[in-house]
Amino acid sequence: MTLQVIDNATCTFCGCVCDDIQLHHDEMRIYKAKKACVLGTAWFLNHTAEKKYPDALIDGKEATVEEAIQMAATLLHEADMPLVYGMSNTTCEAQKECVAMADQLGALLDSHTSL
Amino acid sequence: MYWGGNPAECHPRHFTKYTLMQKSKFLPRGRKDRTMVLVDIRETKSAKASDIFLQVRPGKDFELITILRAMIKEQHVGDEQIAETGMTREVLDDLVHRMKSCKFGCFFFGMGLSMTRGKHMNSAALLTLAAEMNAFTKFVAMPMRGHGNVTGADVIMRWQTGYPFGITFNRGYPRYNPGEFSTVDVLVRGDCDAAFIIGADPGATMPQPAIEHLKRIPTICLDPHVTHTSNLARVHITTAPQGIAAPGTAYRMDELPLPLKPALKSPYPSDEEVVRRINAAIAEKPFWLAEGSQPQMITNQV
């Protein structure tokens, strides 16, 4: 089996965001992460494309993504003072959507920085 | 100068890739042209990489920074004040001389400084010291960011709202006040009545009273794994992990944006897609402020 190779991949485990990693993968699993440190290697090799978790959970029960999205929107809209928090392990594109959400809701908005 | 951080174990490639080993036009001999100082309360693995290791007494960082601020301006500092921080006058005189005579100094400060006694006052003092050092030479300060794209969160919030964190939109426009609007304080006081958590696991990292409040209110959690937070949340949505199965952009801790190159095809949607769909679902509901009471936008004024 030949593996696909990605040169100069970006590791987002820590704030260093090293962008010189070589990944050997078969779209399901990464087998090798050259140049990555111990933390980065663990980060790349421990994630797979397998379906390990349910798509979504509502009150601990499995649900579809659409149901969970509607439920989330209802709960957030009903709240008087919602909080949007986190945004560390996600992309800038998603972070921008989170800011839009806080603006739309009149919510609190905060990241790990304040911890 | 690394202050209150352990890059050898937490950011293993920081020395080799960014700060110590690289050869450059002005530092052709790499490591030999640089001096590394480590300030910490215990001798970690990073101490081996340092030229000078200063073991500060726990909780005395603010005092040590204040003494350094006085010493660079040649103001009087008492021996007992220096002894209180666990330092000696000779060591600090040598340090101040080295700081003033270097061409370009950089402070990297970690949670050992910003999370211990004094908290943000410590960070503020170190930033002031770095600013004041610019009277003598070029000096900057940079926080050692732990999680992947937390720098990106700062940058995006600054771009969109004008503030980096600790923001509220509850008057319809962004206001900034850490301590009042920062998450730990909001949760411990029990101010908020719903929480949307993305790319974080406060259920594992926050103090117990904050976790108790997250259990009381409806919490929504987006994460590639079922985490502690997912287990106490009303709604959990599994998303594709960034940089591995989800594309996008991430900021390095020196605020350089880098594109992600995902290798895997995840069966889950990306964070971006899910948040956008939740936003669209919220937009279909009536706006939270009554008609006519929305804040007046500048563009609408005559």
Tab-separated table of C-alpha atoms in Angstrom:
chain	number	residue	atom	x	y	z
A	1	MET	CA	0.000	0.000	0.000
A	2	THR	CA	1.422	3.363	-0.974
A	3	LEU	CA	0.778	6.283	1.286
A	4	GLN	CA	0.035	9.807	0.146
A	5	VAL	CA	2.504	12.444	1.266
A	6	ILE	CA	1.757	16.048	2.232
A	7	ASP	CA	4.772	18.342	2.442
A	8	ASN	CA	4.929	21.376	4.711
A	9	ALA	CA	1.761	20.532	6.586
A	10	THR	CA	0.836	22.718	9.565
A	11	CYS	CA	0.635	21.358	13.112
A	12	THR	CA	-1.865	23.096	15.377
A	13	PHE	CA	-1.212	21.301	18.638
A	14	CYS	CA	0.579	24.184	20.381
A	15	GLY	CA	1.080	27.877	19.714
A	16	CYS	CA	4.271	27.257	17.707
A	17	VAL	CA	2.161	26.200	14.674
A	18	CYS	CA	5.131	24.500	12.937
A	19	ASP	CA	4.534	24.494	9.183
A	20	ASP	CA	7.226	22.118	7.937
A	21	ILE	CA	5.713	18.735	8.833
A	22	GLN	CA	5.646	15.907	6.312
A	23	LEU	CA	2.562	13.726	6.696
A	24	HIS	CA	2.252	10.182	5.351
A	25	HIS	CA	-1.405	9.160	5.240
A	26	ASP	CA	-4.054	7.061	3.480
A	27	GLU	CA	-7.007	9.457	4.140
A	28	MET	CA	-8.131	7.309	7.090
A	29	ARG	CA	-5.101	7.588	9.330
A	30	ILE	CA	-1.773	9.409	9.482
A	31	TYR	CA	1.088	6.920	9.817
A	32	LYS	CA	4.074	9.197	9.980
A	33	ALA	CA	4.613	12.858	10.874
A	34	LYS	CA	8.212	13.719	9.970
A	35	LYS	CA	9.878	16.675	11.724
A	36	ALA	CA	7.041	16.919	14.276
A	37	CYS	CA	7.967	16.920	17.977
A	38	VAL	CA	6.668	14.309	20.462
A	39	LEU	CA	3.545	16.377	21.140
A	40	GLY	CA	2.898	17.016	17.441
A	41	THR	CA	3.429	13.347	16.513
A	42	ALA	CA	0.896	12.269	19.138
A	43	TRP	CA	-1.530	14.922	17.861
A	44	PHE	CA	-1.321	13.749	14.232
A	45	LEU	CA	-1.247	10.002	14.882
A	46	ASN	CA	-4.072	9.932	17.437
A	47	HIS	CA	-6.695	11.464	15.118
A	48	THR	CA	-8.299	9.202	12.533
A	49	ALA	CA	-11.107	9.595	10.031
A	50	GLU	CA	-13.032	6.785	11.738
A	51	LYS	CA	-16.473	7.456	13.084
A	52	LYS	CA	-15.709	6.980	16.771
A	53	TYR	CA	-18.366	9.264	18.237
A	54	PRO	CA	-22.037	9.899	17.442
A	55	ASP	CA	-22.729	12.853	15.113
A	56	ALA	CA	-24.416	14.746	17.910
A	57	LEU	CA	-25.835	14.277	21.397
A	58	ILE	CA	-28.870	16.000	22.922
A	59	ASP	CA	-29.226	15.423	26.674
A	60	GLY	CA	-26.889	12.441	26.303
A	61	LYS	CA	-28.982	10.788	23.542
A	62	GLU	CA	-27.824	10.403	19.961
A	63	ALA	CA	-29.295	12.903	17.505
A	64	THR	CA	-28.720	14.179	13.988
A	65	VAL	CA	-26.580	17.253	13.367
A	66	GLU	CA	-29.620	19.196	12.108
A	67	GLU	CA	-31.615	18.451	15.293
A	68	ALA	CA	-28.652	19.492	17.432
A	69	ILE	CA	-28.212	22.718	15.452
A	70	GLN	CA	-31.906	23.633	15.868
A	71	MET	CA	-31.748	22.796	19.587
A	72	ALA	CA	-28.564	24.877	20.026
A	73	ALA	CA	-30.117	27.849	18.212
A	74	THR	CA	-33.266	27.637	20.382
A	75	LEU	CA	-31.332	27.422	23.665
A	76	LEU	CA	-29.031	30.289	22.748
A	77	HIS	CA	-31.886	32.460	21.478
A	78	GLU	CA	-33.960	31.872	24.624
A	79	ALA	CA	-31.111	32.870	26.944
A	80	ASP	CA	-30.884	36.423	28.314
A	81	MET	CA	-27.121	36.385	28.717
A	82	PRO	CA	-25.465	33.653	26.638
A	83	LEU	CA	-21.723	33.088	26.634
A	84	VAL	CA	-19.584	32.212	23.588
A	85	TYR	CA	-16.316	30.777	24.831
A	86	GLY	CA	-13.244	28.859	23.667
A	87	MET	CA	-12.143	29.219	20.046
A	88	SER	CA	-8.631	27.883	20.732
A	89	ASN	CA	-8.644	24.605	18.858
A	90	THR	CA	-10.474	25.856	15.816
A	91	THR	CA	-9.794	27.765	12.612
A	92	CYS	CA	-9.914	31.530	12.117
A	93	GLU	CA	-12.859	31.036	9.749
A	94	ALA	CA	-14.870	29.370	12.539
A	95	GLN	CA	-13.735	32.029	15.029
A	96	LYS	CA	-15.131	34.732	12.756
A	97	GLU	CA	-18.489	32.908	12.708
A	98	CYS	CA	-18.383	32.766	16.528
A	99	VAL	CA	-17.911	36.543	16.738
A	100	ALA	CA	-20.889	36.949	14.383
A	101	MET	CA	-22.896	34.647	16.671
A	102	ALA	CA	-22.054	36.679	19.787
A	103	ASP	CA	-22.937	39.900	17.957
A	104	GLN	CA	-26.253	38.482	16.783
A	105	LEU	CA	-27.136	37.182	20.260
A	106	GLY	CA	-25.909	40.158	22.287
A	107	ALA	CA	-23.706	37.627	24.038
A	108	LEU	CA	-20.515	37.513	26.055
A	109	LEU	CA	-17.479	36.584	23.963
A	110	ASP	CA	-14.228	35.283	25.400
A	111	SER	CA	-11.272	33.009	24.664
A	112	HIS	CA	-8.637	31.045	26.582
A	113	THR	CA	-6.534	34.202	26.808
A	114	SER	CA	-8.489	35.431	29.814
A	115	LEU	CA	-7.871	32.267	31.847
B	1	MET	CA	14.380	35.527	28.302
B	2	TYR	CA	11.817	32.882	29.153
B	3	TRP	CA	9.766	33.724	32.236
B	4	GLY	CA	7.520	31.178	33.951
B	5	GLY	CA	7.443	28.723	31.071
B	6	ASN	CA	8.942	25.354	30.208
B	7	PRO	CA	9.384	25.346	26.419
B	8	ALA	CA	11.640	22.251	26.452
B	9	GLU	CA	8.591	20.179	27.395
B	10	CYS	CA	5.584	22.287	26.329
B	11	HIS	CA	6.865	23.795	23.044
B	12	PRO	CA	9.647	21.332	22.120
B	13	ARG	CA	10.649	22.997	18.837
B	14	HIS	CA	10.603	26.579	20.132
B	15	PHE	CA	14.388	26.672	20.722
B	16	THR	CA	15.465	24.952	17.539
B	17	LYS	CA	12.970	26.423	15.107
B	18	TYR	CA	12.494	29.969	16.375
B	19	THR	CA	14.565	31.350	19.225
B	20	LEU	CA	17.987	29.810	19.865
B	21	MET	CA	19.477	27.647	17.132
B	22	GLN	CA	18.581	29.388	13.863
B	23	LYS	CA	21.457	31.095	12.054
B	24	SER	CA	20.667	34.423	10.439
B	25	LYS	CA	22.270	37.395	8.753
B	26	PHE	CA	22.905	39.208	12.021
B	27	LEU	CA	23.434	36.097	14.155
B	28	PRO	CA	25.575	33.908	11.867
B	29	ARG	CA	26.773	31.647	14.684
B	30	GLY	CA	23.253	30.744	15.816
B	31	ARG	CA	23.165	29.615	19.423
B	32	LYS	CA	26.618	31.077	20.186
B	33	ASP	CA	25.424	34.577	19.314
B	34	ARG	CA	22.519	34.421	21.717
B	35	THR	CA	22.057	34.493	25.474
B	36	MET	CA	19.126	32.653	26.992
B	37	VAL	CA	17.870	33.445	30.463
B	38	LEU	CA	15.247	31.313	32.191
B	39	VAL	CA	13.278	32.647	35.159
B	40	ASP	CA	11.227	30.018	36.962
B	41	ILE	CA	10.439	28.773	40.432
B	42	ARG	CA	12.003	25.349	39.820
B	43	GLU	CA	14.767	23.920	37.678
B	44	THR	CA	12.838	22.434	34.749
B	45	LYS	CA	14.262	20.694	31.676
B	46	SER	CA	14.442	24.094	29.981
B	47	ALA	CA	17.105	25.166	32.508
B	48	LYS	CA	19.599	22.865	30.750
B	49	ALA	CA	19.228	24.890	27.552
B	50	SER	CA	19.719	28.221	29.318
B	51	ASP	CA	22.904	30.232	29.892
B	52	ILE	CA	21.539	31.799	33.057
B	53	PHE	CA	18.886	30.240	35.271
B	54	LEU	CA	17.240	32.476	37.867
B	55	GLN	CA	15.228	30.627	40.492
B	56	VAL	CA	12.691	33.157	41.702
B	57	ARG	CA	10.889	32.518	44.994
B	58	PRO	CA	7.284	31.364	44.266
B	59	GLY	CA	4.841	34.276	44.047
B	60	LYS	CA	7.625	36.894	43.873
B	61	ASP	CA	7.622	37.471	40.091
B	62	PHE	CA	5.925	40.858	40.340
B	63	GLU	CA	8.483	42.006	42.930
B	64	LEU	CA	11.384	40.823	40.753
B	65	ILE	CA	10.025	42.600	37.658
B	66	THR	CA	9.508	45.787	39.681
B	67	ILE	CA	13.102	45.573	41.002
B	68	LEU	CA	14.380	45.150	37.429
B	69	ARG	CA	12.307	48.150	36.314
B	70	ALA	CA	13.960	50.215	39.071
B	71	MET	CA	17.461	48.887	38.392
B	72	ILE	CA	17.451	49.631	34.665
B	73	LYS	CA	16.723	53.256	35.609
B	74	GLU	CA	19.493	53.149	38.243
B	75	GLN	CA	17.095	53.807	41.090
B	76	HIS	CA	17.920	52.598	44.602
B	77	VAL	CA	16.859	49.037	45.518
B	78	GLY	CA	17.464	47.655	49.036
B	79	ASP	CA	19.346	44.405	49.654
B	80	GLU	CA	16.475	42.955	51.668
B	81	GLN	CA	14.068	43.636	48.793
B	82	ILE	CA	16.340	41.704	46.421
B	83	ALA	CA	16.780	38.882	48.956
B	84	GLU	CA	12.986	38.580	49.242
B	85	THR	CA	12.790	37.431	45.600
B	86	GLY	CA	15.524	34.795	46.087
B	87	MET	CA	18.085	36.746	44.002
B	88	THR	CA	21.402	38.446	44.776
B	89	ARG	CA	22.528	41.930	43.722
B	90	GLU	CA	25.435	40.561	41.630
B	91	VAL	CA	23.139	38.315	39.588
B	92	LEU	CA	20.685	41.138	38.914
B	93	ASP	CA	23.433	43.683	38.107
B	94	ASP	CA	24.818	41.205	35.577
B	95	LEU	CA	21.327	40.581	34.136
B	96	VAL	CA	20.551	44.288	33.791
B	97	HIS	CA	23.923	44.840	32.081
B	98	ARG	CA	23.232	42.012	29.642
B	99	MET	CA	19.689	43.245	28.946
B	100	LYS	CA	20.861	46.794	28.248
B	101	SER	CA	23.802	45.753	26.078
B	102	CYS	CA	21.950	43.250	23.888
B	103	LYS	CA	20.895	44.200	20.357
B	104	PHE	CA	17.412	42.739	20.477
B	105	GLY	CA	15.796	41.233	23.566
B	106	CYS	CA	12.604	39.244	23.817
B	107	PHE	CA	10.593	38.116	26.820
B	108	PHE	CA	8.568	34.930	26.366
B	109	PHE	CA	6.227	34.585	29.313
B	110	GLY	CA	4.240	31.508	30.229
B	111	MET	CA	1.494	30.527	32.619
B	112	GLY	CA	4.029	30.377	35.469
B	113	LEU	CA	3.911	34.164	35.333
B	114	SER	CA	0.388	34.923	34.182
B	115	MET	CA	-1.475	32.316	36.282
B	116	THR	CA	0.284	32.666	39.644
B	117	ARG	CA	-0.053	35.261	42.425
B	118	GLY	CA	-0.563	38.649	40.785
B	119	LYS	CA	-1.982	37.122	37.568
B	120	HIS	CA	-2.570	39.774	34.883
B	121	MET	CA	-0.694	42.342	36.988
B	122	ASN	CA	2.437	40.197	36.454
B	123	SER	CA	1.911	40.172	32.693
B	124	ALA	CA	1.263	43.927	32.720
B	125	ALA	CA	4.470	44.530	34.726
B	126	LEU	CA	6.551	42.453	32.300
B	127	LEU	CA	5.060	44.265	29.295
B	128	THR	CA	5.912	47.585	30.976
B	129	LEU	CA	9.479	46.391	31.620
B	130	ALA	CA	9.807	45.430	27.935
B	131	ALA	CA	8.459	48.842	26.899
B	132	GLU	CA	10.834	50.646	29.242
B	133	MET	CA	13.804	48.611	27.981
B	134	ASN	CA	13.272	50.292	24.621
B	135	ALA	CA	14.906	53.408	26.078
B	136	PHE	CA	18.165	51.400	25.850
B	137	THR	CA	17.731	48.761	23.128
B	138	LYS	CA	15.087	46.932	21.111
B	139	PHE	CA	12.986	44.772	23.427
B	140	VAL	CA	9.669	42.988	22.977
B	141	ALA	CA	7.475	40.590	24.968
B	142	MET	CA	5.370	37.690	23.715
B	143	PRO	CA	3.132	35.238	25.564
B	144	MET	CA	3.867	31.520	25.076
B	145	ARG	CA	0.524	30.326	23.733
B	146	GLY	CA	-0.522	26.837	24.701
B	147	HIS	CA	-3.408	25.751	22.500
B	148	GLY	CA	-3.171	25.708	18.732
B	149	ASN	CA	-4.960	28.769	17.456
B	150	VAL	CA	-5.575	30.863	20.574
B	151	THR	CA	-3.542	33.659	18.962
B	152	GLY	CA	-5.977	33.526	16.033
B	153	ALA	CA	-8.876	34.055	18.460
B	154	ASP	CA	-7.203	37.235	19.746
B	155	VAL	CA	-6.541	38.477	16.228
B	156	ILE	CA	-10.047	37.723	14.933
B	157	MET	CA	-11.754	39.329	17.944
B	158	ARG	CA	-9.511	42.406	17.659
B	159	TRP	CA	-10.317	42.667	13.969
B	160	GLN	CA	-14.071	42.212	14.375
B	161	THR	CA	-14.749	44.019	17.676
B	162	GLY	CA	-11.654	46.092	18.492
B	163	TYR	CA	-10.922	44.071	21.641
B	164	PRO	CA	-8.952	40.820	22.080
B	165	PHE	CA	-11.058	38.950	24.715
B	166	GLY	CA	-13.439	39.529	27.629
B	167	ILE	CA	-16.107	41.174	25.450
B	168	THR	CA	-19.852	41.653	25.810
B	169	PHE	CA	-22.382	42.651	23.170
B	170	ASN	CA	-25.218	43.040	25.686
B	171	ARG	CA	-25.782	46.701	24.787
B	172	GLY	CA	-25.674	45.928	21.073
B	173	TYR	CA	-22.088	47.103	20.634
B	174	PRO	CA	-18.853	45.523	21.928
B	175	ARG	CA	-17.518	46.497	25.352
B	176	TYR	CA	-14.341	45.165	26.953
B	177	ASN	CA	-13.703	44.524	30.630
B	178	PRO	CA	-11.653	41.507	31.732
B	179	GLY	CA	-12.648	40.522	35.256
B	180	GLU	CA	-16.275	41.436	34.530
B	181	PHE	CA	-16.763	39.759	31.143
B	182	SER	CA	-14.024	37.099	31.321
B	183	THR	CA	-15.379	33.570	31.374
B	184	VAL	CA	-14.097	32.263	34.713
B	185	ASP	CA	-15.507	35.297	36.536
B	186	VAL	CA	-18.827	35.152	34.653
B	187	LEU	CA	-19.239	31.439	35.447
B	188	VAL	CA	-18.109	31.612	39.086
B	189	ARG	CA	-20.547	34.485	39.739
B	190	GLY	CA	-23.235	32.579	37.793
B	191	ASP	CA	-24.021	35.506	35.477
B	192	CYS	CA	-24.700	33.777	32.165
B	193	ASP	CA	-27.746	31.593	31.447
B	194	ALA	CA	-26.452	29.605	28.441
B	195	ALA	CA	-23.004	28.735	27.140
B	196	PHE	CA	-21.657	27.910	23.695
B	197	ILE	CA	-18.264	26.186	23.981
B	198	ILE	CA	-16.107	25.564	20.908
B	199	GLY	CA	-12.562	24.210	20.716
B	200	ALA	CA	-12.127	24.209	24.492
B	201	ASP	CA	-12.762	21.908	27.433
B	202	PRO	CA	-13.649	24.068	30.442
B	203	GLY	CA	-15.153	20.956	32.092
B	204	ALA	CA	-11.575	19.705	32.537
B	205	THR	CA	-9.693	22.949	33.163
B	206	MET	CA	-11.917	25.437	35.002
B	207	PRO	CA	-12.346	25.772	38.768
B	208	GLN	CA	-15.131	23.661	40.307
B	209	PRO	CA	-17.667	26.515	40.915
B	210	ALA	CA	-17.429	27.430	37.205
B	211	ILE	CA	-18.047	23.793	36.185
B	212	GLU	CA	-21.026	23.629	38.573
B	213	HIS	CA	-22.565	26.637	36.812
B	214	LEU	CA	-22.004	25.073	33.366
B	215	LYS	CA	-23.965	22.049	34.639
B	216	ARG	CA	-26.854	24.276	35.818
B	217	ILE	CA	-27.316	26.158	32.527
B	218	PRO	CA	-27.895	24.807	28.990
B	219	THR	CA	-24.411	24.268	27.551
B	220	ILE	CA	-23.692	23.593	23.881
B	221	CYS	CA	-20.354	22.013	23.022
B	222	LEU	CA	-18.564	21.587	19.666
B	223	ASP	CA	-15.555	19.268	19.781
B	224	PRO	CA	-13.883	16.486	17.751
B	225	HIS	CA	-14.095	14.280	20.866
B	226	VAL	CA	-16.700	13.654	23.533
B	227	THR	CA	-15.020	15.647	26.328
B	228	HIS	CA	-15.726	16.407	29.985
B	229	THR	CA	-17.635	19.459	28.767
B	230	SER	CA	-19.695	17.342	26.327
B	231	ASN	CA	-20.740	15.107	29.219
B	232	LEU	CA	-22.200	18.011	31.188
B	233	ALA	CA	-23.641	19.745	28.098
B	234	ARG	CA	-27.254	19.658	26.858
B	235	VAL	CA	-26.050	19.559	23.226
B	236	HIS	CA	-22.816	18.113	21.832
B	237	ILE	CA	-21.915	18.204	18.122
B	238	THR	CA	-18.888	16.264	16.879
B	239	THR	CA	-16.782	18.257	14.409
B	240	ALA	CA	-13.720	17.574	12.261
B	241	PRO	CA	-10.378	18.328	13.980
B	242	GLN	CA	-8.719	21.485	12.596
B	243	GLY	CA	-5.573	20.999	10.572
B	244	ILE	CA	-6.084	17.221	10.416
B	245	ALA	CA	-9.468	16.915	8.730
B	246	ALA	CA	-10.727	20.519	8.540
B	247	PRO	CA	-9.112	23.208	6.390
B	248	GLY	CA	-8.640	26.849	7.350
B	249	THR	CA	-6.126	29.258	8.802
B	250	ALA	CA	-4.248	29.246	12.110
B	251	TYR	CA	-2.101	31.969	13.681
B	252	ARG	CA	1.359	31.235	15.060
B	253	MET	CA	2.077	32.850	18.442
B	254	ASP	CA	3.959	35.701	16.746
B	255	GLU	CA	0.771	36.503	14.808
B	256	LEU	CA	1.734	35.005	11.481
B	257	PRO	CA	-1.257	33.387	9.740
B	258	LEU	CA	-0.556	29.948	8.262
B	259	PRO	CA	-2.799	27.833	6.006
B	260	LEU	CA	-3.743	24.373	7.264
B	261	LYS	CA	-3.271	21.302	5.078
B	262	PRO	CA	-5.721	18.660	6.255
B	263	ALA	CA	-4.734	15.076	5.420
B	264	LEU	CA	-7.844	13.137	6.370
B	265	LYS	CA	-11.464	13.142	5.174
B	266	SER	CA	-13.583	13.353	8.302
B	267	PRO	CA	-17.125	11.953	8.480
B	268	TYR	CA	-17.982	15.012	10.618
B	269	PRO	CA	-18.686	18.611	9.486
B	270	SER	CA	-16.174	21.385	10.217
B	271	ASP	CA	-16.601	23.867	13.101
B	272	GLU	CA	-17.060	26.645	10.554
B	273	GLU	CA	-19.955	24.876	8.835
B	274	VAL	CA	-21.757	24.022	12.098
B	275	VAL	CA	-21.430	27.530	13.569
B	276	ARG	CA	-22.617	29.059	10.301
B	277	ARG	CA	-25.685	26.793	10.314
B	278	ILE	CA	-26.458	27.651	13.949
B	279	ASN	CA	-26.127	31.364	13.071
B	280	ALA	CA	-28.553	30.891	10.177
B	281	ALA	CA	-31.028	29.137	12.501
B	282	ILE	CA	-30.758	31.965	15.064
B	283	ALA	CA	-31.247	34.577	12.312
B	284	GLU	CA	-34.671	33.082	11.527
B	285	LYS	CA	-35.859	33.887	15.058
B	286	PRO	CA	-36.861	37.429	16.103
B	287	PHE	CA	-33.959	39.781	17.018
B	288	TRP	CA	-33.297	39.916	20.778
B	289	LEU	CA	-33.963	43.619	21.064
B	290	ALA	CA	-37.499	44.912	20.495
B	291	GLU	CA	-38.297	46.628	17.187
B	292	GLY	CA	-37.217	50.279	17.323
B	293	SER	CA	-34.836	49.801	20.252
B	294	GLN	CA	-31.889	48.507	18.250
B	295	PRO	CA	-28.727	50.579	18.628
B	296	GLN	CA	-28.622	53.254	15.941
B	297	MET	CA	-25.899	52.577	13.430
B	298	ILE	CA	-23.665	55.401	12.303
B	299	THR	CA	-24.562	54.774	8.662
B	300	ASN	CA	-28.263	55.358	9.419
B	301	GLN	CA	-27.700	58.796	10.932
B	302	VAL	CA	-28.315	61.813	8.723
